[in-house]
């Protein structure tokens, strides 16, 4: 039992007993007071009656005895009456006030008023008025009751005065008697009250406190045992009713508690299952990411070798034209494979919403032409006309993620070709006039692909942008995966826009989107030297340390840089790299990131702690190009970052920047070739202007396939036009429409 219930119990019994005690005391005291008053007044009444009967008896006897003249008998009567209890004095007084007889002392004939002067007034008054008088007064210093009874006798000469029979009774005795009676009743009352209180205490204890105590114990126990045991021996009263109510409440509470417990247990089970599922999903996702990262690395490493050597050999003066064409094919296939790898990665990034853009400056017209050419061939194979209509006001170069943009356009164009059997596919690129963008350096470009193909039913128009959604029949979709538009839409959304579509089944579809692209600022400066071949640099030979655990990767870099006059050293992990760096003190370090014995970033961190290497440029090269990698590389102390497979021009511009190099350019033969002038055409026989018009228009419009068609036609018109037509074909294969226009301009 806790202290609280104990104190409340004490409080309750004390309260009840105090209440009863006070009530009893009040009633008892009131009764006592009343009792005392009644006793006293009864005794007084009795005293008075006794005094009256004495005076009457005395007066009556006296009347007759006076007539007989027997005073001695009168005295004896008086004396007799005086023996009665509480009687102090009895006396007979004549009308003239003389004492005829008086109990006690023998004092004859004295005026009675002189014996008791304090009664004189009342004696006189009674004698005169004849009215019986009863009074409480003090006689000889003692409280007394005085009864004065006037009486007449023929013997009394005086008519106006009467004789008096006087009785004086002791009041003190009466009071003592009353007090005795009162004391006795008080004692009885107190004893009675105590007995009642004790009985009540026992009753309260037995019928209230003990049941309450048992009830309390039962309630306390129910809290730990979860069930309520009805206390035994409860009378059928309110406490039992209360116990019943508590039992019901405890039962309900326990049931509710058990239900909650069950629910909590169920929820915990569900949470645990969810947690397990989450962990499993996370582990699977992690494993997938790791797998993709590893695959990415594994696939890019051989590609780095393929693409790197294709570039190295392409630059080799000993390479013949035929070999160069083969190398171009190798490079194109490698690039295509790279695009495929990137697409697979895109898909995984799309799933985790991690698509990122890497914008750069590029020549818009060239970009569009190459994109178009990739699809035109397919269209022509299917006998579908392909129209490419670029706006004349398009900016020369823009700053955007060309690879992503090409990915979107290729998907839209190849879909258009794929889902069109008759008619044509029209690709329009135009500049959208936008007043808000004036002077902002941004241009809004609208790309639109329109076809006369099978179209899409209205209810499928939205879902085709969801992954793995295909609208048409199965056989037609067998080529695709249903991912293209989902990836495309995601990319365009990252670019701040949305791909839109309208379509009429069996009539055709139009897909379009508009994006805001900034113009490329330094394009003109870059383009001046872009086509010139770098053969070396001015000044002292610079030392470069190449660290990569793959021999072929190191070989590519060395193959690219050695011919330019760099002094190269290599290492196959971070540890050896560190030692080699300390020995050779390179001017620049190019390091792989993922290596088994000390990775590139750890090596960089260690190098940065050495004062000699505090400022040595370190370029990290890795297979994955995510922001996190770049961020990590920068934090480790790298100055630059570029992805594998290595792109030669990009690498050179990093070296130029970090080593502050002045390149030495070679006047490459292709430069001369591409700026073909009229004088060089002297050996060729140029067809007449009429034959050249279609060719010139095709060149102006940038339609490479049309140029090739025209060149073939010219060969057939006259064999002597063959050298001229071959030149056209060669230039068109390089998409060098500018050179074709320059060449034709003097003749049309
Ligand atoms: P897929 O790999 O199947 O081409 P996409 O995501 O590119 O995947 O396209 C999704 C679906 O949208 C296609 O399967 C096709 O049903 C429909 N679709 C896309 N473009 C066209 C179009 N130009 N004409 C008709 N249907 C199209």
XYZ file of C-alpha atoms and ligand atoms in Angstrom:
775
model
C 0.000 0.000 0.000
C 1.482 3.303 -0.850
C 1.814 6.187 1.656
C -0.742 8.216 -0.165
C -3.515 5.680 0.381
C -2.475 5.230 4.002
C -2.605 8.896 4.781
C -5.908 9.224 2.965
C -7.247 6.317 5.001
C -6.127 7.988 8.257
C -7.541 11.193 7.094
C -10.889 9.594 6.334
C -11.253 7.764 9.724
C -10.093 10.811 11.643
C -12.506 12.948 9.709
C -15.411 10.624 10.316
C -14.667 10.194 14.027
C -14.078 13.895 14.580
C -17.368 14.659 12.845
C -19.239 12.159 14.945
C -17.441 13.275 18.149
C -18.321 16.913 17.572
C -21.929 16.036 16.820
C -22.191 13.830 19.870
C -20.540 16.413 22.116
C -22.884 19.124 20.856
C -25.949 16.994 21.411
C -24.669 15.761 24.813
C -23.770 19.211 26.099
C -27.074 20.656 24.950
C -28.894 17.782 26.656
C -26.857 18.289 29.812
C -27.589 22.015 29.916
C -31.261 21.369 29.374
C -31.229 18.618 31.939
C -29.594 20.864 34.512
C -32.090 23.577 33.868
C -35.014 21.124 34.198
C -33.661 19.557 37.396
C -33.178 22.911 38.943
C -36.570 24.230 37.983
C -38.229 20.984 39.141
C -36.519 21.141 42.504
C -37.410 24.814 42.839
C -40.991 23.997 42.038
C -40.956 21.211 44.559
C -39.427 23.542 47.149
C -42.035 26.121 46.446
C -44.846 23.595 46.794
C -43.379 22.390 50.031
C -43.120 25.983 51.308
C -46.717 26.633 50.289
C -48.028 23.486 51.939
C -46.073 24.361 55.088
C -47.434 27.896 55.193
C -50.946 26.656 54.439
C -50.748 23.961 57.091
C -49.295 26.344 59.624
C -51.818 29.079 58.745
C -54.734 26.673 58.932
C -53.739 25.155 62.272
C -52.873 28.497 63.651
C -56.286 29.968 62.853
C -58.036 27.367 64.995
C -55.458 27.302 67.780
C -55.533 31.074 68.093
C -59.267 30.821 68.661
C -58.640 28.184 71.323
C -55.892 30.422 72.703
C -53.439 27.549 72.855
C -50.207 29.068 71.877
C -48.070 26.214 73.147
C -49.646 23.885 70.629
C -49.100 26.518 67.963
C -45.456 26.523 68.843
C -45.322 22.756 68.690
C -46.939 22.768 65.234
C -44.438 25.321 64.051
C -41.674 23.240 65.562
C -42.948 20.140 63.811
C -43.028 21.757 60.431
C -39.532 23.055 60.959
C -38.248 19.495 61.146
C -39.168 18.882 57.544
C -36.130 18.611 55.207
C -34.649 21.827 53.879
C -36.856 23.897 56.144
C -34.776 26.577 57.841
C -37.483 28.338 59.722
C -41.271 28.417 60.229
C -42.996 31.318 61.939
C -46.400 32.810 62.727
C -46.644 36.561 62.852
C -49.598 38.528 64.232
C -51.175 41.352 62.216
C -49.239 43.848 64.207
C -45.994 42.174 63.277
C -45.322 40.410 66.583
C -43.880 36.908 66.306
C -46.527 34.551 67.615
C -44.522 31.423 67.148
C -41.177 30.710 65.556
C -39.225 27.518 65.188
C -35.846 27.409 66.693
C -34.843 29.889 69.354
C -37.246 30.987 72.019
C -37.648 34.713 71.312
C -41.138 35.679 72.241
C -43.196 38.523 70.786
C -40.388 40.252 69.043
C -41.426 41.993 65.836
C -40.589 39.507 63.097
C -39.280 42.251 60.879
C -36.587 42.927 63.452
C -35.486 39.291 63.347
C -35.260 39.312 59.496
C -35.004 42.953 58.451
C -34.277 41.868 54.849
C -37.873 40.516 54.686
C -39.562 43.555 56.274
C -40.814 45.028 53.076
C -42.346 41.737 51.836
C -43.917 41.059 55.235
C -45.561 44.452 55.324
C -46.799 44.137 51.792
C -48.310 40.676 52.361
C -49.937 41.707 55.648
C -51.567 44.603 53.995
C -52.552 43.119 50.614
C -53.353 39.606 51.761
C -51.578 38.196 48.701
C -49.414 35.100 49.140
C -45.819 35.937 48.316
C -43.034 33.647 47.303
C -39.545 35.009 46.847
C -35.931 33.987 46.399
C -33.628 36.012 48.563
C -30.715 35.749 50.895
C -31.503 35.168 54.524
C -28.669 35.564 56.989
C -26.201 35.375 54.092
C -27.628 32.139 52.625
C -29.804 31.695 49.563
C -33.332 30.928 50.641
C -36.887 30.536 49.422
C -39.323 32.561 51.510
C -43.053 31.800 51.426
C -45.360 34.310 53.117
C -49.044 33.350 53.488
C -51.359 35.994 54.961
C -54.299 34.610 56.962
C -57.139 36.232 58.967
C -58.779 35.390 62.205
C -61.732 36.814 64.034
C -59.458 37.228 66.911
C -57.400 39.675 65.038
C -58.898 43.054 65.755
C -57.367 44.787 62.858
C -59.293 44.274 59.693
C -56.806 45.805 57.245
C -53.910 43.686 58.384
C -53.500 39.956 58.481
C -51.495 37.478 60.299
C -48.676 35.811 58.400
C -47.514 32.194 58.151
C -43.887 32.232 57.075
C -41.714 29.379 55.850
C -38.022 29.830 54.970
C -36.484 26.952 53.010
C -32.777 26.384 52.255
C -32.117 26.782 48.549
C -28.470 25.811 48.795
C -29.392 22.271 49.691
C -31.660 22.138 46.737
C -28.891 23.427 44.487
C -26.503 20.841 45.826
C -29.043 18.160 45.105
C -29.508 19.505 41.580
C -25.777 19.517 41.056
C -25.450 15.973 42.229
C -28.095 14.884 39.809
C -26.396 16.878 37.033
C -22.981 15.419 37.740
C -24.356 11.938 37.703
C -26.052 12.470 34.346
C -22.907 14.155 32.903
C -20.760 11.225 33.816
C -23.330 8.865 32.354
C -23.431 10.926 29.178
C -19.653 11.074 28.722
C -19.342 7.369 29.292
C -22.194 6.804 26.856
C -20.616 9.085 24.264
C -17.264 7.384 24.570
C -18.896 4.037 24.157
C -20.814 5.292 21.120
C -17.649 6.778 19.599
C -15.693 3.623 20.194
C -18.475 1.580 18.680
C -18.576 3.937 15.733
C -14.815 3.734 15.261
C -15.070 -0.017 15.178
C -17.981 0.145 12.766
C -16.228 2.620 10.457
C -13.137 0.510 10.557
C -15.003 -2.700 9.789
C -17.618 -1.559 7.350
C -15.797 1.251 5.500
C -12.075 1.454 6.065
C -11.216 -2.238 5.951
C -13.279 -2.885 2.774
C -11.768 0.222 1.220
C -8.329 -0.958 2.230
C -8.947 -4.387 0.664
C -10.326 -2.739 -2.425
C -7.302 -0.509 -2.676
C -4.983 -3.489 -2.330
C -6.874 -5.341 -5.031
C -6.642 -2.309 -7.374
C -2.909 -1.934 -6.679
C -2.316 -5.617 -7.369
C -4.354 -5.442 -10.581
C -1.853 -2.942 -11.938
C 0.943 -5.479 -11.838
C -1.039 -8.653 -12.531
C -3.342 -7.367 -15.269
C -6.459 -8.830 -13.624
C -8.667 -7.698 -10.754
C -9.468 -10.094 -7.864
C -12.686 -9.061 -6.132
C -11.837 -8.564 -2.393
C -13.550 -11.146 -0.136
C -16.123 -10.339 2.510
C -17.491 -7.152 1.052
C -21.006 -6.378 2.214
C -23.634 -5.751 -0.348
C -23.337 -2.024 -0.232
C -21.885 0.913 -2.142
C -18.318 -0.333 -1.640
C -19.163 -3.620 -3.281
C -20.799 -1.678 -6.083
C -17.657 0.448 -6.382
C -15.510 -2.707 -6.447
C -17.728 -4.120 -9.185
C -17.342 -0.935 -11.222
C -13.568 -0.986 -10.741
C -13.471 -4.644 -11.768
C -15.338 -3.790 -14.972
C -13.032 -0.839 -15.631
C -9.899 -2.948 -15.033
C -11.209 -5.663 -17.344
C -11.850 -3.099 -20.081
C -8.473 -1.472 -19.473
C -6.641 -4.794 -19.562
C -8.438 -5.775 -22.758
C -7.608 -2.420 -24.347
C -4.042 -2.704 -23.124
C -3.716 -6.209 -24.536
C -5.138 -5.002 -27.830
C -2.667 -2.116 -27.911
C 0.125 -4.509 -27.001
C -0.930 -6.801 -29.813
C -1.055 -3.878 -32.231
C 2.367 -2.671 -31.097
C 3.779 -6.163 -31.495
C 2.236 -6.412 -34.961
C 3.552 -2.986 -35.891
C 7.007 -3.914 -34.629
C 6.890 -7.042 -36.717
C 5.874 -5.022 -39.762
C 8.576 -2.438 -39.049
C 11.180 -5.153 -38.653
C 10.039 -6.748 -41.904
C 10.115 -3.352 -43.603
C 13.542 -2.646 -42.211
C 14.762 -5.996 -43.507
C 13.176 -5.322 -46.885
C 14.690 -1.836 -46.920
C 18.103 -3.163 -46.017
C 17.780 -5.857 -48.640
C 16.700 -3.273 -51.220
C 19.519 -0.957 -50.207
C 22.004 -3.798 -50.360
C 20.666 -4.786 -53.771
C 20.787 -1.198 -54.934
C 24.266 -0.792 -53.542
C 25.332 -4.006 -55.210
C 23.789 -2.785 -58.454
C 25.535 0.586 -58.230
C 28.785 -1.145 -57.417
C 28.290 -3.560 -60.268
C 27.531 -0.721 -62.655
C 30.515 1.279 -61.437
C 32.767 -1.748 -61.853
C 31.322 -2.595 -65.242
C 31.673 1.007 -66.231
C 35.326 0.872 -65.264
C 35.858 -2.500 -66.881
C 34.186 -1.473 -70.139
C 35.800 1.913 -70.391
C 39.318 0.652 -69.800
C 39.527 -1.335 -73.060
C 37.650 1.453 -74.818
C 40.254 3.882 -73.577
C 42.849 1.786 -75.360
C 40.806 1.482 -78.547
C 39.786 5.144 -78.788
C 43.151 6.398 -77.560
C 45.162 4.440 -80.117
C 42.707 5.314 -82.872
C 43.469 8.964 -82.108
C 47.231 8.401 -81.774
C 47.477 6.511 -85.059
C 45.189 9.034 -86.760
C 47.768 11.691 -85.944
C 50.681 9.598 -87.110
C 52.092 11.028 -90.380
C 52.910 7.492 -91.509
C 49.251 6.505 -91.510
C 47.912 6.117 -95.032
C 44.554 7.469 -96.150
C 43.103 3.964 -96.214
C 44.303 3.250 -92.718
C 42.946 6.587 -91.568
C 39.494 5.641 -92.858
C 39.752 2.347 -90.971
C 40.808 4.221 -87.868
C 37.805 6.501 -88.275
C 35.558 3.445 -88.328
C 37.291 2.082 -85.218
C 36.834 5.451 -83.548
C 33.175 5.667 -84.566
C 32.427 2.130 -83.361
C 34.261 2.787 -80.114
C 32.331 5.994 -79.642
C 29.108 4.167 -80.332
C 30.012 1.539 -77.778
C 30.757 4.322 -75.328
C 27.327 5.805 -76.009
C 25.758 2.432 -75.310
C 27.584 2.141 -72.010
C 26.458 5.639 -71.142
C 22.858 4.716 -71.977
C 22.961 1.786 -69.617
C 24.294 4.087 -66.946
C 21.592 6.633 -67.795
C 18.973 4.071 -67.132
C 20.331 3.375 -63.671
C 20.693 7.075 -63.006
C 17.152 7.612 -64.237
C 15.993 5.103 -61.655
C 17.649 7.000 -58.843
C 16.887 10.438 -60.339
C 20.549 11.371 -60.626
C 20.725 12.615 -64.215
C 23.307 15.384 -64.590
C 24.321 17.591 -67.496
C 27.858 18.448 -68.615
C 27.524 21.432 -70.913
C 30.289 22.543 -73.250
C 30.663 24.773 -76.287
C 29.955 23.154 -79.649
C 29.255 24.081 -83.237
C 25.498 23.828 -83.612
C 25.230 23.333 -87.390
C 27.871 20.592 -87.400
C 26.239 18.947 -84.464
C 22.833 18.943 -86.143
C 24.187 17.691 -89.470
C 25.967 14.723 -87.940
C 22.893 13.898 -85.920
C 20.684 14.080 -88.981
C 23.033 11.990 -91.078
C 22.878 9.166 -88.603
C 19.151 8.858 -89.216
C 18.889 9.877 -92.844
C 20.573 6.678 -93.973
C 17.966 4.552 -92.206
C 15.121 6.633 -93.639
C 16.488 6.303 -97.121
C 16.909 2.571 -96.707
C 13.205 2.411 -95.848
C 12.236 4.659 -98.747
C 11.009 7.386 -96.443
C 11.894 10.955 -97.419
C 13.918 12.794 -94.845
C 13.779 16.580 -94.686
C 16.055 18.553 -92.459
C 15.130 22.224 -92.179
C 17.486 24.273 -90.013
C 16.633 27.913 -89.374
C 19.067 30.340 -91.072
C 19.367 32.403 -87.857
C 20.635 29.637 -85.644
C 23.569 30.630 -83.416
C 26.944 29.379 -84.658
C 27.914 27.722 -81.419
C 26.094 27.086 -78.188
C 26.943 25.991 -74.683
C 24.991 22.849 -73.795
C 25.393 19.156 -73.154
C 25.724 18.081 -76.781
C 25.838 14.379 -75.988
C 22.563 14.483 -74.102
C 20.895 16.703 -76.687
C 22.000 14.330 -79.426
C 20.663 11.408 -77.423
C 17.209 13.025 -77.260
C 17.178 14.039 -80.929
C 18.409 10.648 -82.114
C 15.630 8.961 -80.164
C 12.944 11.227 -81.624
C 14.351 10.944 -85.154
C 14.893 7.202 -85.081
C 11.383 6.687 -83.614
C 9.958 8.809 -86.445
C 11.802 6.728 -89.032
C 10.947 3.485 -87.254
C 7.210 4.187 -87.058
C 6.856 5.626 -90.576
C 6.485 3.341 -93.630
C 5.342 5.867 -96.241
C 5.742 9.594 -96.646
C 8.373 11.615 -94.893
C 10.084 12.628 -91.705
C 10.699 16.343 -91.236
C 13.187 17.673 -88.729
C 12.939 21.382 -88.010
C 15.251 23.410 -85.798
C 14.384 27.041 -85.345
C 15.179 29.984 -83.200
C 12.128 31.110 -81.219
C 11.896 34.874 -80.922
C 11.673 35.707 -77.274
C 11.715 39.343 -76.198
C 12.489 38.459 -72.590
C 15.739 36.875 -73.687
C 17.066 39.853 -75.578
C 20.591 40.707 -74.395
C 20.675 37.796 -71.973
C 22.964 35.729 -74.170
C 20.370 32.957 -74.261
C 18.610 31.656 -77.343
C 15.433 29.624 -77.309
C 15.688 26.747 -79.764
C 12.750 24.687 -80.904
C 13.407 21.153 -82.104
C 10.563 19.430 -83.909
C 10.310 15.982 -85.492
C 7.247 15.386 -87.611
C 6.355 12.143 -89.369
C 3.599 10.703 -91.505
C 3.736 7.364 -89.707
C 1.392 5.125 -87.781
C 0.612 7.681 -85.068
C -0.320 7.031 -81.464
C -3.781 6.523 -79.998
C -4.802 9.421 -77.707
C -4.995 7.279 -74.529
C -1.323 6.267 -74.962
C 0.006 9.772 -75.530
C 0.998 10.287 -71.912
C 2.191 6.805 -71.032
C 4.753 6.569 -73.846
C 6.993 8.799 -71.718
C 7.036 6.219 -68.929
C 9.826 3.617 -68.854
C 9.064 0.412 -70.737
C 5.841 1.801 -72.226
C 5.177 1.034 -75.866
C 2.073 2.102 -77.678
C 1.904 0.110 -80.877
C 1.890 -3.547 -81.852
C 4.529 -5.897 -80.552
C 6.253 -6.742 -83.839
C 6.852 -3.087 -84.602
C 8.292 -2.486 -81.148
C 10.632 -5.435 -81.206
C 13.580 -3.178 -81.980
C 13.058 -0.860 -79.027
C 12.962 -1.207 -75.274
C 10.463 1.511 -74.408
C 13.167 3.481 -72.580
C 14.131 6.074 -75.166
C 11.363 8.584 -74.544
C 11.552 8.129 -70.767
C 15.281 8.937 -70.800
C 14.735 11.709 -73.366
C 11.983 13.317 -71.326
C 14.163 13.174 -68.207
C 17.052 14.842 -70.015
C 14.856 17.577 -71.477
C 13.340 18.157 -68.067
C 16.800 18.591 -66.556
C 17.350 21.117 -69.354
C 14.271 22.952 -68.066
C 11.712 21.911 -70.647
C 9.359 19.093 -71.644
C 8.957 16.971 -74.739
C 5.461 17.469 -76.141
C 3.571 15.343 -78.591
C 0.534 15.475 -80.783
C -0.517 12.587 -82.910
C -3.329 11.287 -85.094
C -3.441 7.517 -85.525
C -2.554 6.459 -89.098
C -1.726 10.055 -90.024
C 1.437 10.787 -88.096
C 3.013 12.276 -85.004
C 4.833 15.438 -84.087
C 7.240 15.579 -81.161
C 8.790 18.882 -80.114
C 10.529 20.714 -77.279
C 12.035 24.126 -76.690
C 15.199 24.769 -74.707
C 17.036 27.925 -73.725
C 20.723 27.652 -74.534
C 23.484 30.193 -73.913
C 25.665 31.144 -76.871
C 29.247 29.870 -76.667
C 31.364 32.873 -75.725
C 34.864 32.050 -76.978
C 33.923 29.884 -79.892
C 35.564 31.973 -82.567
C 38.921 32.030 -80.778
C 38.772 28.317 -80.161
C 37.699 27.419 -83.639
C 40.630 29.227 -85.158
C 43.086 26.736 -83.732
C 40.744 23.801 -83.293
C 41.645 22.262 -86.626
C 45.371 22.894 -86.343
C 47.556 20.013 -85.299
C 49.725 20.523 -82.220
C 53.207 19.162 -82.722
C 54.975 20.477 -79.646
C 55.334 23.350 -77.194
C 57.712 26.172 -76.601
C 60.325 26.158 -73.842
C 61.963 23.530 -71.649
C 60.798 19.887 -71.852
C 58.220 19.214 -69.130
C 58.088 16.063 -66.981
C 54.803 14.229 -66.602
C 54.201 11.265 -64.309
C 51.416 8.902 -65.412
C 49.969 6.631 -62.724
C 47.464 3.936 -63.667
C 47.157 0.284 -62.727
C 46.247 -0.587 -66.349
C 49.223 -0.847 -68.663
C 47.098 -0.021 -71.706
C 45.828 3.210 -70.131
C 49.369 4.320 -69.371
C 50.409 3.396 -72.895
C 47.654 5.550 -74.404
C 48.696 8.598 -72.419
C 52.357 8.081 -73.141
C 51.589 7.457 -76.818
C 49.647 10.721 -76.939
C 52.110 12.899 -75.068
C 55.578 11.598 -75.923
C 55.481 12.796 -79.579
C 54.815 16.327 -78.300
C 58.163 16.397 -76.450
C 57.024 15.627 -72.888
C 59.322 13.525 -70.672
C 57.170 10.747 -69.273
C 57.436 8.372 -66.354
C 54.916 5.792 -65.282
C 53.803 3.980 -62.145
C 51.222 1.269 -61.644
C 49.787 2.230 -58.258
C 49.662 5.084 -55.779
C 52.499 3.723 -53.713
C 54.980 3.426 -56.576
C 53.615 6.725 -57.902
C 54.577 8.411 -54.658
C 58.148 7.037 -54.834
C 58.539 7.897 -58.520
C 57.234 11.427 -57.885
C 59.833 11.941 -55.143
C 62.613 10.754 -57.454
C 61.718 12.499 -60.694
C 59.902 15.621 -59.351
C 57.433 15.880 -62.236
C 55.935 19.154 -63.446
C 52.528 17.501 -63.630
C 50.923 14.227 -62.514
C 48.086 12.383 -64.216
C 46.646 9.720 -61.937
C 43.962 7.095 -62.103
C 41.505 7.192 -59.175
C 40.683 3.557 -58.551
C 43.826 1.522 -57.873
C 44.399 -1.473 -55.623
C 47.560 -0.405 -53.739
C 46.824 3.139 -52.537
C 44.300 4.869 -54.745
C 44.947 8.096 -56.638
C 43.164 10.359 -54.186
C 45.014 8.970 -51.171
C 48.310 9.416 -53.033
C 47.331 13.014 -53.852
C 46.505 13.717 -50.212
C 49.936 12.412 -49.157
C 51.775 14.361 -51.856
C 50.014 17.548 -50.815
C 51.467 17.209 -47.345
C 55.018 17.479 -48.762
C 56.123 21.104 -49.272
C 57.731 20.278 -52.654
C 54.434 18.989 -54.004
C 52.152 21.607 -52.543
C 51.560 23.209 -55.954
C 52.379 20.463 -58.475
C 49.360 20.163 -60.799
C 47.646 16.781 -60.328
C 44.962 15.683 -62.782
C 42.651 12.843 -61.804
C 41.387 10.612 -64.556
C 38.586 8.159 -63.896
C 35.969 6.138 -65.660
C 33.044 7.768 -63.928
C 32.278 11.427 -64.218
C 29.891 12.191 -61.423
C 29.881 15.367 -59.409
C 30.756 13.408 -56.290
C 33.933 12.090 -57.893
C 34.905 15.564 -59.005
C 34.142 16.968 -55.588
C 36.140 14.216 -53.907
C 39.055 14.702 -56.276
C 39.096 18.435 -55.636
C 38.946 17.925 -51.887
C 41.854 15.493 -52.016
C 43.899 18.234 -53.700
C 43.532 17.528 -57.431
C 43.641 20.485 -59.801
C 41.740 18.927 -62.661
C 39.600 16.014 -63.595
C 38.818 14.335 -66.869
C 37.062 11.176 -67.825
C 38.277 8.073 -69.578
C 38.358 7.253 -72.438
C 40.695 10.178 -72.835
C 39.811 12.796 -75.386
C 43.058 14.171 -76.796
C 42.043 17.800 -77.360
C 40.540 18.015 -73.885
C 43.712 16.621 -72.361
C 45.857 19.102 -74.249
C 43.775 22.018 -73.092
C 44.198 20.852 -69.474
C 47.975 20.638 -69.970
C 48.021 24.062 -71.609
C 46.206 25.481 -68.636
C 48.164 23.817 -65.832
C 51.645 24.017 -67.388
C 51.041 27.424 -69.049
C 52.170 26.032 -72.402
C 52.517 27.780 -75.736
C 51.708 25.190 -78.383
C 53.572 24.813 -81.633
C 51.161 24.049 -84.487
C 51.851 22.260 -87.751
C 50.241 23.494 -90.864
C 48.476 20.222 -91.431
C 47.662 19.099 -94.940
C 43.991 18.703 -94.004
C 43.858 22.401 -93.159
C 44.949 23.147 -96.646
C 42.512 20.618 -97.957
C 39.549 21.972 -96.107
C 40.193 25.486 -97.312
C 40.147 24.423 -100.906
C 40.480 27.330 -103.266
C 39.572 27.761 -106.869
C 43.228 27.653 -108.008
C 43.614 24.084 -106.711
C 40.725 22.920 -108.755
C 42.607 23.573 -111.954
C 43.259 19.857 -112.498
C 39.624 19.028 -112.260
C 37.012 19.418 -114.888
C 34.192 21.349 -113.321
C 30.689 20.676 -114.686
C 28.724 23.629 -116.057
C 26.683 25.827 -113.635
C 23.414 24.179 -114.707
C 24.699 20.795 -113.458
C 25.961 22.339 -110.244
C 22.771 24.118 -109.058
C 21.280 21.104 -107.214
C 24.645 20.286 -105.667
C 25.107 23.874 -104.496
C 21.580 23.966 -102.974
C 22.205 20.696 -101.149
C 25.488 22.068 -99.782
C 23.803 25.308 -98.716
C 21.055 23.294 -96.938
C 23.670 21.019 -95.421
C 22.072 17.848 -96.859
C 25.049 15.520 -97.085
C 23.072 12.658 -98.542
C 21.775 14.953 -101.343
C 25.349 16.083 -102.077
C 26.472 12.479 -102.345
C 23.524 11.678 -104.594
C 24.376 14.649 -106.856
C 28.075 13.703 -106.976
C 27.198 10.166 -108.060
C 24.842 11.556 -110.681
C 27.611 13.836 -112.074
C 29.966 10.849 -112.414
C 27.348 9.154 -114.499
C 26.712 12.287 -116.618
C 30.355 12.372 -117.672
C 33.338 10.289 -116.553
C 35.628 13.320 -116.762
C 33.707 14.894 -113.855
C 34.803 11.960 -111.665
C 37.792 13.669 -109.907
C 35.583 16.662 -109.130
C 32.706 14.411 -107.943
C 35.125 12.325 -105.779
C 36.308 15.508 -104.064
C 32.680 16.397 -103.322
C 32.088 12.919 -101.885
C 35.174 13.128 -99.747
C 34.227 16.535 -98.348
C 30.657 15.419 -97.692
C 31.882 12.386 -95.764
C 33.698 14.830 -93.500
C 30.507 16.935 -93.316
C 32.584 19.849 -94.521
C 29.764 21.650 -96.308
C 31.580 24.980 -95.976
C 34.473 23.690 -98.100
C 31.989 22.458 -100.733
C 30.274 25.858 -100.843
C 33.649 27.645 -101.104
C 34.617 25.332 -103.919
C 31.371 25.720 -105.875
C 30.798 29.430 -105.341
C 32.995 30.630 -108.315
C 31.158 28.324 -110.773
C 27.474 28.815 -109.956
P 11.066 2.383 -78.080
O 12.403 1.853 -77.737
O 10.004 1.365 -78.025
O 11.055 3.183 -79.327
P 10.454 4.906 -76.838
O 10.423 5.277 -75.433
O 11.348 5.653 -77.732
O 10.747 3.364 -76.885
O 8.979 5.011 -77.391
C 7.915 4.521 -76.654
C 6.757 4.168 -77.539
O 6.150 5.363 -78.031
C 7.106 3.394 -78.754
O 7.197 2.020 -78.483
C 5.952 3.709 -79.680
O 4.835 2.879 -79.377
C 5.598 5.133 -79.305
N 6.199 6.076 -80.267
C 7.283 6.837 -80.065
N 7.518 7.640 -81.133
C 6.571 7.373 -82.043
C 6.251 7.869 -83.351
N 6.985 8.818 -83.953
N 5.176 7.355 -83.980
C 4.430 6.417 -83.409
N 4.656 5.896 -82.159
C 5.712 6.379 -81.487
